[in-house]
Amino acid sequence: MLESIEWKEIIFMERVYNFSAGPSVMPLEVLERAQKELVDYNGMSVMEMSHRSAAFQEIFDEAKNKFRMAMNVPDTHEILFLQGGATLQFAAVPMNLIENGSADYAVTGNFSKRAAKEAEKYGKINVIYDGLSIPKQQQLKFSDDAKYFYYCANNTAYGTEWHYIPEAPCTLACDMSSDILTREVDISKYGLIFAGAQKNMAPAGLTVVIIDKALAGKEIPYTPQIMSYKTMIDHDSMINTPPCWCIYMLSLTLDWISKQGGIKAMDELKKIRSGLLYDYLDESKLFIPSADRESRSFMNVTFSTGNAELDKEFSQDAEKHGFVGLKGYKLVGGMRASIYNAMPVEGVEKLVSYMKEFEAKRV
Ligand code: PMP
């Protein structure tokens, strides 16, 4: 089968512009460096290294330090490199923080909805906001007895994003899976932040947790070891084998971010990329932006034509032109262009040109 035409096509195909929501585009420079070091990093591949070896410990410590520097994580907070995806954190957060009490949740999309549902197994959950637009601070009416307030900073499926850090009278817990490393964040305001790696950090398989150390150690007694923040803090994320390769890849991504000018540069670039798309969508006679204007995400730009057949035709035709992954989330429909840190501005410029051509043929 190696001789088959399809195989040859895969090898010689040019890289496409990948607008997938996650796993998603990674910086080419990172992939090329990983390729160079794949077989021989230090006499062996990182994939072959014992996680207890000095060589891997160095990779681990460097990744953690670089992350701490990039996100300006204060010493009060620990950085954990875990497995289980962001979804495992939907359960880990209440198990560790709810203390047989209650918690407030803002549901602004499917992932916060799922998180709230999962949390109901471990305590009383008050959904204090449920809507597709991002609430204003004054719309959040917190419960007196909530142990924490949970929200999802960027709704990957609906293409909405919180543009402020909510003030809550309790611990702040946040799912930052799809906008971590894209803006400066005052980490001291949070008790807990978690993020799956597969959008802005590394391949799927790593979840980064940032936790205020003072909050650890209050987990429900039956909490599994690998879900106990206290246990993971005490063992520096290594109560079991960590996702070694992903941690190494995160380290390379952090080097790349630093070379681009750090988080500040990521913040500026995301505004350029999303601005190009939203400006065009706002004047288009064919495409309609989906998200409420004030809630628009810098990461996931959602839109449609208002006609499901035409949406399908667009996504398929775009793919033929090298713009991949534009089909919207299954529950939402329409289209979604995910434009994470690694998406070059040029990729968005070319997408907009292509969309203009598509529109010109149909309007
Ligand atoms: N939260 C958000 C904001 C997401 O976008 C996703 C996945 N796309 C998840 C949670 C679930 O992540 P995982 O698949 O890593 O469990």
mmCIF file of C-alpha atoms and ligand atoms in Angstrom:
data_model
loop_
_atom_site.group_PDB
_atom_site.id
_atom_site.type_symbol
_atom_site.label_atom_id
_atom_site.label_comp_id
_atom_site.label_asym_id
_atom_site.label_seq_id
_atom_site.Cartn_x
_atom_site.Cartn_y
_atom_site.Cartn_z
ATOM 1 C CA MET A 1 0.000 0.000 0.000
ATOM 2 C CA LEU A 2 2.978 2.287 0.479
ATOM 3 C CA GLU A 3 3.185 2.548 -3.285
ATOM 4 C CA SER A 4 -0.399 3.752 -3.595
ATOM 5 C CA ILE A 5 -1.112 7.132 -5.141
ATOM 6 C CA GLU A 6 -2.836 8.394 -1.982
ATOM 7 C CA TRP A 7 0.271 7.793 0.083
ATOM 8 C CA LYS A 8 2.437 9.707 -2.387
ATOM 9 C CA GLU A 9 -0.071 12.533 -2.446
ATOM 10 C CA ILE A 10 0.068 12.813 1.327
ATOM 11 C CA ILE A 11 3.849 13.007 1.319
ATOM 12 C CA PHE A 12 4.127 15.647 -1.377
ATOM 13 C CA MET A 13 1.055 17.671 -0.470
ATOM 14 C CA GLU A 14 1.682 21.267 0.621
ATOM 15 C CA ARG A 15 0.656 22.316 4.111
ATOM 16 C CA VAL A 16 -2.867 23.699 4.144
ATOM 17 C CA TYR A 17 -4.267 26.537 6.245
ATOM 18 C CA ASN A 18 -5.776 24.658 9.147
ATOM 19 C CA PHE A 19 -8.699 26.451 10.809
ATOM 20 C CA SER A 20 -9.668 23.490 13.019
ATOM 21 C CA ALA A 21 -10.808 24.225 16.558
ATOM 22 C CA GLY A 22 -8.524 21.699 18.203
ATOM 23 C CA PRO A 23 -6.304 19.841 17.729
ATOM 24 C CA SER A 24 -5.252 22.727 15.578
ATOM 25 C CA VAL A 25 -2.445 24.412 13.711
ATOM 26 C CA MET A 26 0.947 24.494 15.406
ATOM 27 C CA PRO A 27 3.814 26.833 14.543
ATOM 28 C CA LEU A 28 5.740 25.356 11.615
ATOM 29 C CA GLU A 29 8.987 26.261 13.342
ATOM 30 C CA VAL A 30 7.956 24.159 16.358
ATOM 31 C CA LEU A 31 7.083 21.172 14.186
ATOM 32 C CA GLU A 32 10.354 21.444 12.288
ATOM 33 C CA ARG A 33 12.396 21.660 15.473
ATOM 34 C CA ALA A 34 10.556 18.646 16.886
ATOM 35 C CA GLN A 35 11.229 16.832 13.629
ATOM 36 C CA LYS A 36 14.945 17.593 13.883
ATOM 37 C CA GLU A 37 15.096 16.382 17.484
ATOM 38 C CA LEU A 38 12.608 13.552 17.089
ATOM 39 C CA VAL A 39 15.045 10.671 16.824
ATOM 40 C CA ASP A 40 17.940 12.036 18.805
ATOM 41 C CA TYR A 41 17.345 14.688 21.469
ATOM 42 C CA ASN A 42 19.954 13.520 23.892
ATOM 43 C CA GLY A 43 21.021 10.125 22.568
ATOM 44 C CA MET A 44 17.362 9.114 22.280
ATOM 45 C CA SER A 45 13.972 10.534 21.415
ATOM 46 C CA VAL A 46 12.070 12.433 24.112
ATOM 47 C CA MET A 47 9.378 9.786 23.539
ATOM 48 C CA GLU A 48 11.805 7.108 24.688
ATOM 49 C CA MET A 49 13.018 8.859 27.831
ATOM 50 C CA SER A 50 12.159 7.751 31.328
ATOM 51 C CA HIS A 51 10.148 10.447 33.024
ATOM 52 C CA ARG A 52 12.431 9.879 36.029
ATOM 53 C CA SER A 53 15.608 10.624 34.036
ATOM 54 C CA ALA A 54 17.657 13.767 34.595
ATOM 55 C CA ALA A 55 17.289 14.637 30.898
ATOM 56 C CA PHE A 56 13.493 14.601 31.076
ATOM 57 C CA GLN A 57 13.436 16.398 34.417
ATOM 58 C CA GLU A 58 15.325 19.214 32.726
ATOM 59 C CA ILE A 59 12.747 19.389 29.915
ATOM 60 C CA PHE A 60 9.941 19.361 32.490
ATOM 61 C CA ASP A 61 11.478 22.089 34.659
ATOM 62 C CA GLU A 62 12.221 24.264 31.656
ATOM 63 C CA ALA A 63 8.672 23.945 30.314
ATOM 64 C CA LYS A 64 7.281 24.872 33.714
ATOM 65 C CA ASN A 65 9.616 27.829 34.144
ATOM 66 C CA LYS A 66 8.950 29.120 30.662
ATOM 67 C CA PHE A 67 5.200 28.841 31.266
ATOM 68 C CA ARG A 68 5.547 30.650 34.600
ATOM 69 C CA MET A 69 7.463 33.470 32.912
ATOM 70 C CA ALA A 70 5.158 33.697 29.876
ATOM 71 C CA MET A 71 1.967 33.870 31.950
ATOM 72 C CA ASN A 72 3.550 35.694 34.869
ATOM 73 C CA VAL A 73 2.344 33.043 37.328
ATOM 74 C CA PRO A 74 3.024 34.175 40.916
ATOM 75 C CA ASP A 75 4.764 31.898 43.456
ATOM 76 C CA THR A 76 1.468 31.483 45.313
ATOM 77 C CA HIS A 77 0.272 29.353 42.386
ATOM 78 C CA GLU A 78 1.502 25.936 41.237
ATOM 79 C CA ILE A 79 1.587 24.827 37.614
ATOM 80 C CA LEU A 80 0.527 21.222 36.987
ATOM 81 C CA PHE A 81 0.964 19.188 33.806
ATOM 82 C CA LEU A 82 -1.849 16.630 33.822
ATOM 83 C CA GLN A 83 -3.664 14.189 31.558
ATOM 84 C CA GLY A 84 -7.369 13.523 31.008
ATOM 85 C CA GLY A 85 -8.141 16.587 28.914
ATOM 86 C CA ALA A 86 -10.073 19.619 30.010
ATOM 87 C CA THR A 87 -13.044 17.308 30.469
ATOM 88 C CA LEU A 88 -11.457 15.582 33.459
ATOM 89 C CA GLN A 89 -11.186 18.994 35.087
ATOM 90 C CA PHE A 90 -14.979 19.367 34.847
ATOM 91 C CA ALA A 91 -15.005 16.780 37.669
ATOM 92 C CA ALA A 92 -11.666 17.614 39.311
ATOM 93 C CA VAL A 93 -12.663 21.221 39.979
ATOM 94 C CA PRO A 94 -15.727 20.398 42.143
ATOM 95 C CA MET A 95 -14.046 17.381 43.728
ATOM 96 C CA ASN A 96 -11.219 19.588 44.962
ATOM 97 C CA LEU A 97 -12.976 22.862 45.626
ATOM 98 C CA ILE A 98 -16.617 22.338 46.530
ATOM 99 C CA GLU A 99 -16.096 20.930 50.061
ATOM 100 C CA ASN A 100 -19.630 19.465 50.297
ATOM 101 C CA GLY A 101 -20.996 22.928 49.588
ATOM 102 C CA SER A 102 -22.188 24.749 46.501
ATOM 103 C CA ALA A 103 -20.727 26.568 43.526
ATOM 104 C CA ASP A 104 -21.899 29.184 41.039
ATOM 105 C CA TYR A 105 -21.571 28.535 37.307
ATOM 106 C CA ALA A 106 -21.982 30.783 34.295
ATOM 107 C CA VAL A 107 -23.145 28.715 31.343
ATOM 108 C CA THR A 108 -22.200 30.481 28.125
ATOM 109 C CA GLY A 109 -21.778 27.490 25.843
ATOM 110 C CA ASN A 110 -21.638 23.731 25.617
ATOM 111 C CA PHE A 111 -18.400 23.244 27.540
ATOM 112 C CA SER A 112 -19.521 25.263 30.561
ATOM 113 C CA LYS A 113 -22.873 23.468 30.372
ATOM 114 C CA ARG A 114 -21.107 20.116 30.481
ATOM 115 C CA ALA A 115 -18.885 21.311 33.323
ATOM 116 C CA ALA A 116 -21.921 22.391 35.368
ATOM 117 C CA LYS A 117 -23.674 19.073 34.722
ATOM 118 C CA GLU A 118 -20.612 17.094 35.781
ATOM 119 C CA ALA A 119 -20.183 19.203 38.910
ATOM 120 C CA GLU A 120 -23.756 18.415 40.027
ATOM 121 C CA LYS A 121 -22.476 14.975 41.057
ATOM 122 C CA TYR A 122 -20.346 16.538 43.786
ATOM 123 C CA GLY A 123 -22.360 19.386 45.259
ATOM 124 C CA LYS A 124 -25.074 21.950 44.748
ATOM 125 C CA ILE A 125 -24.608 23.863 41.513
ATOM 126 C CA ASN A 126 -26.248 27.229 40.956
ATOM 127 C CA VAL A 127 -26.334 28.232 37.293
ATOM 128 C CA ILE A 128 -26.314 31.985 37.840
ATOM 129 C CA TYR A 129 -26.179 32.819 34.128
ATOM 130 C CA ASP A 130 -27.278 30.818 31.099
ATOM 131 C CA GLY A 131 -27.025 32.455 27.700
ATOM 132 C CA LEU A 132 -25.067 32.577 24.479
ATOM 133 C CA SER A 133 -23.815 36.142 24.953
ATOM 134 C CA ILE A 134 -21.194 36.937 27.561
ATOM 135 C CA PRO A 135 -22.848 38.485 30.634
ATOM 136 C CA LYS A 136 -21.875 41.865 32.004
ATOM 137 C CA GLN A 137 -20.480 41.952 35.531
ATOM 138 C CA GLN A 138 -23.727 43.404 36.907
ATOM 139 C CA GLN A 139 -25.713 40.484 35.475
ATOM 140 C CA LEU A 140 -23.845 38.062 37.721
ATOM 141 C CA LYS A 141 -25.743 37.599 40.966
ATOM 142 C CA PHE A 142 -23.573 35.393 43.146
ATOM 143 C CA SER A 143 -24.916 33.052 45.825
ATOM 144 C CA ASP A 144 -23.928 33.771 49.426
ATOM 145 C CA ASP A 145 -22.537 30.329 50.097
ATOM 146 C CA ALA A 146 -20.749 29.476 46.819
ATOM 147 C CA LYS A 147 -17.264 28.060 47.292
ATOM 148 C CA TYR A 148 -16.244 29.094 43.789
ATOM 149 C CA PHE A 149 -17.495 30.745 40.630
ATOM 150 C CA TYR A 150 -16.799 28.864 37.402
ATOM 151 C CA TYR A 151 -16.765 30.207 33.861
ATOM 152 C CA CYS A 152 -15.305 29.311 30.477
ATOM 153 C CA ALA A 153 -13.214 32.207 29.143
ATOM 154 C CA ASN A 154 -13.627 31.370 25.467
ATOM 155 C CA ASN A 155 -16.497 29.383 24.040
ATOM 156 C CA THR A 156 -14.843 27.464 21.257
ATOM 157 C CA ALA A 157 -18.094 26.284 19.680
ATOM 158 C CA TYR A 158 -20.128 29.513 19.677
ATOM 159 C CA GLY A 159 -17.206 31.860 19.128
ATOM 160 C CA THR A 160 -17.692 34.063 22.175
ATOM 161 C CA GLU A 161 -15.152 35.224 24.737
ATOM 162 C CA TRP A 162 -15.120 37.008 28.096
ATOM 163 C CA HIS A 163 -13.249 40.279 27.612
ATOM 164 C CA TYR A 164 -12.935 40.961 31.323
ATOM 165 C CA ILE A 165 -12.100 39.002 34.447
ATOM 166 C CA PRO A 166 -15.301 38.710 36.492
ATOM 167 C CA GLU A 167 -15.147 39.886 40.083
ATOM 168 C CA ALA A 168 -16.604 37.243 42.392
ATOM 169 C CA PRO A 169 -16.932 37.115 46.179
ATOM 170 C CA CYS A 170 -15.483 33.574 46.146
ATOM 171 C CA THR A 171 -12.703 31.614 44.431
ATOM 172 C CA LEU A 172 -12.545 32.162 40.683
ATOM 173 C CA ALA A 173 -12.206 28.997 38.545
ATOM 174 C CA CYS A 174 -11.807 29.226 34.798
ATOM 175 C CA ASP A 175 -11.626 26.962 31.749
ATOM 176 C CA MET A 176 -9.085 28.761 29.544
ATOM 177 C CA SER A 177 -8.687 25.906 27.062
ATOM 178 C CA SER A 178 -9.105 27.976 23.950
ATOM 179 C CA ASP A 179 -7.561 31.328 24.857
ATOM 180 C CA ILE A 180 -4.668 30.583 27.177
ATOM 181 C CA LEU A 181 -1.375 32.194 26.101
ATOM 182 C CA THR A 182 -3.236 34.771 24.004
ATOM 183 C CA ARG A 183 -3.381 37.645 26.496
ATOM 184 C CA GLU A 184 -1.834 38.827 29.714
ATOM 185 C CA VAL A 185 -3.821 37.595 32.723
ATOM 186 C CA ASP A 186 -3.633 38.654 36.353
ATOM 187 C CA ILE A 187 -3.284 35.115 37.666
ATOM 188 C CA SER A 188 -3.524 36.281 41.283
ATOM 189 C CA LYS A 189 -7.259 36.892 40.709
ATOM 190 C CA TYR A 190 -7.813 33.188 40.089
ATOM 191 C CA GLY A 191 -7.956 30.242 42.435
ATOM 192 C CA LEU A 192 -7.783 27.884 39.518
ATOM 193 C CA ILE A 193 -7.286 27.934 35.769
ATOM 194 C CA PHE A 194 -7.154 24.901 33.519
ATOM 195 C CA ALA A 195 -6.599 24.467 29.809
ATOM 196 C CA GLY A 196 -6.328 21.583 27.390
ATOM 197 C CA ALA A 197 -3.173 21.940 25.310
ATOM 198 C CA GLN A 198 -4.455 21.188 21.829
ATOM 199 C CA LYS A 199 -5.266 24.723 20.723
ATOM 200 C CA ASN A 200 -2.528 27.111 21.732
ATOM 201 C CA MET A 201 0.080 25.010 23.491
ATOM 202 C CA ALA A 202 0.919 21.494 22.315
ATOM 203 C CA PRO A 203 -0.553 18.301 20.880
ATOM 204 C CA ALA A 204 -3.608 16.803 22.615
ATOM 205 C CA GLY A 205 -2.854 14.836 25.769
ATOM 206 C CA LEU A 206 -1.698 17.559 28.157
ATOM 207 C CA THR A 207 -3.849 19.686 30.439
ATOM 208 C CA VAL A 208 -2.221 22.604 32.224
ATOM 209 C CA VAL A 209 -3.643 23.527 35.620
ATOM 210 C CA ILE A 210 -2.670 26.671 37.498
ATOM 211 C CA ILE A 211 -3.794 26.478 41.109
ATOM 212 C CA ASP A 212 -3.486 28.672 44.158
ATOM 213 C CA LYS A 213 -1.603 26.337 46.520
ATOM 214 C CA ALA A 214 -3.682 27.563 49.482
ATOM 215 C CA LEU A 215 -6.753 25.894 47.943
ATOM 216 C CA ALA A 216 -5.264 22.421 47.658
ATOM 217 C CA GLY A 217 -5.897 19.627 50.149
ATOM 218 C CA LYS A 218 -9.643 20.019 50.632
ATOM 219 C CA GLU A 219 -10.729 17.366 48.144
ATOM 220 C CA ILE A 220 -13.601 14.918 48.665
ATOM 221 C CA PRO A 221 -12.039 11.799 50.298
ATOM 222 C CA TYR A 222 -12.823 9.508 47.349
ATOM 223 C CA THR A 223 -11.095 11.812 44.828
ATOM 224 C CA PRO A 224 -8.738 9.673 42.694
ATOM 225 C CA GLN A 225 -5.049 10.381 43.319
ATOM 226 C CA ILE A 226 -4.533 11.680 39.795
ATOM 227 C CA MET A 227 -7.351 14.171 40.284
ATOM 228 C CA SER A 228 -6.187 15.494 43.629
ATOM 229 C CA TYR A 229 -4.448 18.832 43.182
ATOM 230 C CA LYS A 230 -2.707 18.354 46.541
ATOM 231 C CA THR A 231 -1.249 14.993 45.516
ATOM 232 C CA MET A 232 -0.162 16.360 42.170
ATOM 233 C CA ILE A 233 1.418 19.440 43.770
ATOM 234 C CA ASP A 234 3.271 17.242 46.272
ATOM 235 C CA HIS A 235 4.588 15.043 43.441
ATOM 236 C CA ASP A 236 5.257 17.843 40.971
ATOM 237 C CA SER A 237 2.693 16.342 38.532
ATOM 238 C CA MET A 238 4.455 12.972 38.601
ATOM 239 C CA ILE A 239 2.368 10.644 40.740
ATOM 240 C CA ASN A 240 2.225 8.739 37.458
ATOM 241 C CA THR A 241 3.833 9.129 34.039
ATOM 242 C CA PRO A 242 3.139 12.629 32.761
ATOM 243 C CA PRO A 243 2.442 13.357 29.072
ATOM 244 C CA CYS A 244 6.180 13.690 28.383
ATOM 245 C CA TRP A 245 6.087 14.395 24.655
ATOM 246 C CA CYS A 246 3.380 17.052 25.008
ATOM 247 C CA ILE A 247 5.331 18.779 27.784
ATOM 248 C CA TYR A 248 8.388 18.903 25.510
ATOM 249 C CA MET A 249 6.232 20.304 22.696
ATOM 250 C CA LEU A 250 4.814 22.943 25.042
ATOM 251 C CA SER A 251 8.368 23.981 25.825
ATOM 252 C CA LEU A 252 9.099 24.441 22.098
ATOM 253 C CA THR A 253 5.869 26.432 21.657
ATOM 254 C CA LEU A 254 6.845 28.692 24.556
ATOM 255 C CA ASP A 255 10.232 29.320 22.911
ATOM 256 C CA TRP A 256 8.421 30.243 19.714
ATOM 257 C CA ILE A 257 6.055 32.612 21.548
ATOM 258 C CA SER A 258 8.994 34.263 23.255
ATOM 259 C CA LYS A 259 10.730 34.740 19.886
ATOM 260 C CA GLN A 260 7.596 36.404 18.479
ATOM 261 C CA GLY A 261 7.599 38.957 21.323
ATOM 262 C CA GLY A 262 5.811 37.025 24.073
ATOM 263 C CA ILE A 263 2.186 37.078 25.131
ATOM 264 C CA LYS A 264 1.936 40.782 24.308
ATOM 265 C CA ALA A 265 2.699 40.011 20.672
ATOM 266 C CA MET A 266 0.177 37.141 20.696
ATOM 267 C CA ASP A 267 -2.432 39.597 21.966
ATOM 268 C CA GLU A 268 -1.662 42.082 19.195
ATOM 269 C CA LEU A 269 -1.628 39.431 16.478
ATOM 270 C CA LYS A 270 -4.942 37.904 17.530
ATOM 271 C CA LYS A 271 -6.589 41.331 17.152
ATOM 272 C CA ILE A 272 -5.149 41.706 13.652
ATOM 273 C CA ARG A 273 -6.270 38.218 12.582
ATOM 274 C CA SER A 274 -9.789 38.435 14.021
ATOM 275 C CA GLY A 275 -10.168 42.061 12.852
ATOM 276 C CA LEU A 276 -9.545 41.012 9.249
ATOM 277 C CA LEU A 277 -12.314 38.434 9.432
ATOM 278 C CA TYR A 278 -14.874 40.426 11.418
ATOM 279 C CA ASP A 279 -14.380 43.547 9.273
ATOM 280 C CA TYR A 280 -15.091 41.527 6.177
ATOM 281 C CA LEU A 281 -18.056 39.685 7.730
ATOM 282 C CA ASP A 282 -19.593 42.979 8.828
ATOM 283 C CA GLU A 283 -19.660 44.238 5.243
ATOM 284 C CA SER A 284 -20.401 40.940 3.492
ATOM 285 C CA LYS A 285 -23.747 40.500 1.722
ATOM 286 C CA LEU A 286 -23.464 36.726 1.901
ATOM 287 C CA PHE A 287 -21.933 35.783 5.231
ATOM 288 C CA ILE A 288 -23.450 36.670 8.596
ATOM 289 C CA PRO A 289 -21.309 36.763 11.757
ATOM 290 C CA SER A 290 -22.932 34.489 14.380
ATOM 291 C CA ALA A 291 -21.791 35.833 17.751
ATOM 292 C CA ASP A 292 -23.220 38.853 19.471
ATOM 293 C CA ARG A 293 -20.843 41.729 18.583
ATOM 294 C CA GLU A 294 -19.733 42.517 22.123
ATOM 295 C CA SER A 295 -19.086 38.863 22.898
ATOM 296 C CA ARG A 296 -17.012 38.064 19.820
ATOM 297 C CA SER A 297 -14.102 35.712 20.276
ATOM 298 C CA PHE A 298 -10.601 36.540 19.091
ATOM 299 C CA MET A 299 -9.961 32.830 18.666
ATOM 300 C CA ASN A 300 -12.996 31.289 16.983
ATOM 301 C CA VAL A 301 -14.828 33.384 14.420
ATOM 302 C CA THR A 302 -18.267 31.892 13.739
ATOM 303 C CA PHE A 303 -20.442 32.769 10.761
ATOM 304 C CA SER A 304 -22.961 31.340 8.296
ATOM 305 C CA THR A 305 -24.810 32.176 5.105
ATOM 306 C CA GLY A 306 -28.159 31.449 6.740
ATOM 307 C CA ASN A 307 -28.568 28.519 4.348
ATOM 308 C CA ALA A 308 -27.319 25.118 5.533
ATOM 309 C CA GLU A 309 -26.799 23.814 1.976
ATOM 310 C CA LEU A 310 -24.733 26.827 0.999
ATOM 311 C CA ASP A 311 -22.740 26.577 4.240
ATOM 312 C CA LYS A 312 -21.869 22.997 3.350
ATOM 313 C CA GLU A 313 -20.926 23.981 -0.177
ATOM 314 C CA PHE A 314 -18.687 26.742 1.183
ATOM 315 C CA SER A 315 -16.857 24.525 3.688
ATOM 316 C CA GLN A 316 -16.273 21.862 1.055
ATOM 317 C CA ASP A 317 -15.145 24.290 -1.623
ATOM 318 C CA ALA A 318 -12.873 26.070 0.872
ATOM 319 C CA GLU A 319 -11.221 22.756 1.662
ATOM 320 C CA LYS A 320 -10.477 22.215 -2.025
ATOM 321 C CA HIS A 321 -8.737 25.604 -1.976
ATOM 322 C CA GLY A 322 -6.557 24.645 0.991
ATOM 323 C CA PHE A 323 -8.624 26.184 3.835
ATOM 324 C CA VAL A 324 -9.363 23.270 6.102
ATOM 325 C CA GLY A 325 -11.544 22.766 9.195
ATOM 326 C CA LEU A 326 -14.073 25.552 8.599
ATOM 327 C CA LYS A 327 -17.175 23.473 9.255
ATOM 328 C CA GLY A 328 -18.921 24.731 12.398
ATOM 329 C CA TYR A 329 -19.273 22.744 15.627
ATOM 330 C CA LYS A 330 -21.848 19.956 15.297
ATOM 331 C CA LEU A 331 -24.320 21.543 17.735
ATOM 332 C CA VAL A 332 -24.020 24.986 16.180
ATOM 333 C CA GLY A 333 -23.756 24.492 12.405
ATOM 334 C CA GLY A 334 -22.537 27.178 10.011
ATOM 335 C CA MET A 335 -18.806 27.858 9.855
ATOM 336 C CA ARG A 336 -16.047 28.547 12.314
ATOM 337 C CA ALA A 337 -12.564 29.815 11.591
ATOM 338 C CA SER A 338 -10.327 29.008 14.535
ATOM 339 C CA ILE A 339 -7.411 31.390 14.440
ATOM 340 C CA TYR A 340 -5.142 30.480 17.315
ATOM 341 C CA ASN A 341 -1.644 31.833 17.964
ATOM 342 C CA ALA A 342 -0.008 29.648 15.322
ATOM 343 C CA MET A 343 -2.256 30.791 12.473
ATOM 344 C CA PRO A 344 -0.225 33.206 10.355
ATOM 345 C CA VAL A 345 -1.916 36.539 9.530
ATOM 346 C CA GLU A 346 -1.305 35.615 5.908
ATOM 347 C CA GLY A 347 -3.581 32.565 6.360
ATOM 348 C CA VAL A 348 -6.469 34.820 7.390
ATOM 349 C CA GLU A 349 -5.758 37.316 4.606
ATOM 350 C CA LYS A 350 -5.905 34.506 2.074
ATOM 351 C CA LEU A 351 -9.093 33.108 3.614
ATOM 352 C CA VAL A 352 -10.773 36.529 3.388
ATOM 353 C CA SER A 353 -9.733 36.881 -0.270
ATOM 354 C CA TYR A 354 -11.137 33.449 -0.994
ATOM 355 C CA MET A 355 -14.401 34.296 0.813
ATOM 356 C CA LYS A 356 -14.723 37.479 -1.234
ATOM 357 C CA GLU A 357 -14.340 35.469 -4.428
ATOM 358 C CA PHE A 358 -16.910 32.942 -3.217
ATOM 359 C CA GLU A 359 -19.294 35.763 -2.378
ATOM 360 C CA ALA A 360 -18.792 37.531 -5.711
ATOM 361 C CA LYS A 361 -19.920 34.407 -7.556
ATOM 362 C CA ARG A 362 -23.113 34.116 -5.512
ATOM 363 C CA VAL A 363 -24.412 37.592 -4.744
HETATM 364 N N1 PMP B 1 -13.284 23.416 27.207
HETATM 365 C C1 PMP B 1 -13.177 24.065 26.038
HETATM 366 C C2 PMP B 1 -13.306 25.552 26.031
HETATM 367 C C3 PMP B 1 -12.941 23.362 24.869
HETATM 368 O O1 PMP B 1 -12.838 24.016 23.709
HETATM 369 C C4 PMP B 1 -12.814 21.950 24.910
HETATM 370 C C5 PMP B 1 -12.519 21.113 23.697
HETATM 371 N N2 PMP B 1 -12.520 21.671 22.512
HETATM 372 C C6 PMP B 1 -12.956 21.318 26.144
HETATM 373 C C7 PMP B 1 -13.172 22.080 27.271
HETATM 374 C C8 PMP B 1 -12.830 19.826 26.265
HETATM 375 O O2 PMP B 1 -11.495 19.525 26.123
HETATM 376 P P1 PMP B 1 -10.923 18.054 26.037
HETATM 377 O O3 PMP B 1 -11.382 17.492 24.745
HETATM 378 O O4 PMP B 1 -9.441 18.278 26.105
HETATM 379 O O5 PMP B 1 -11.422 17.298 27.207
#
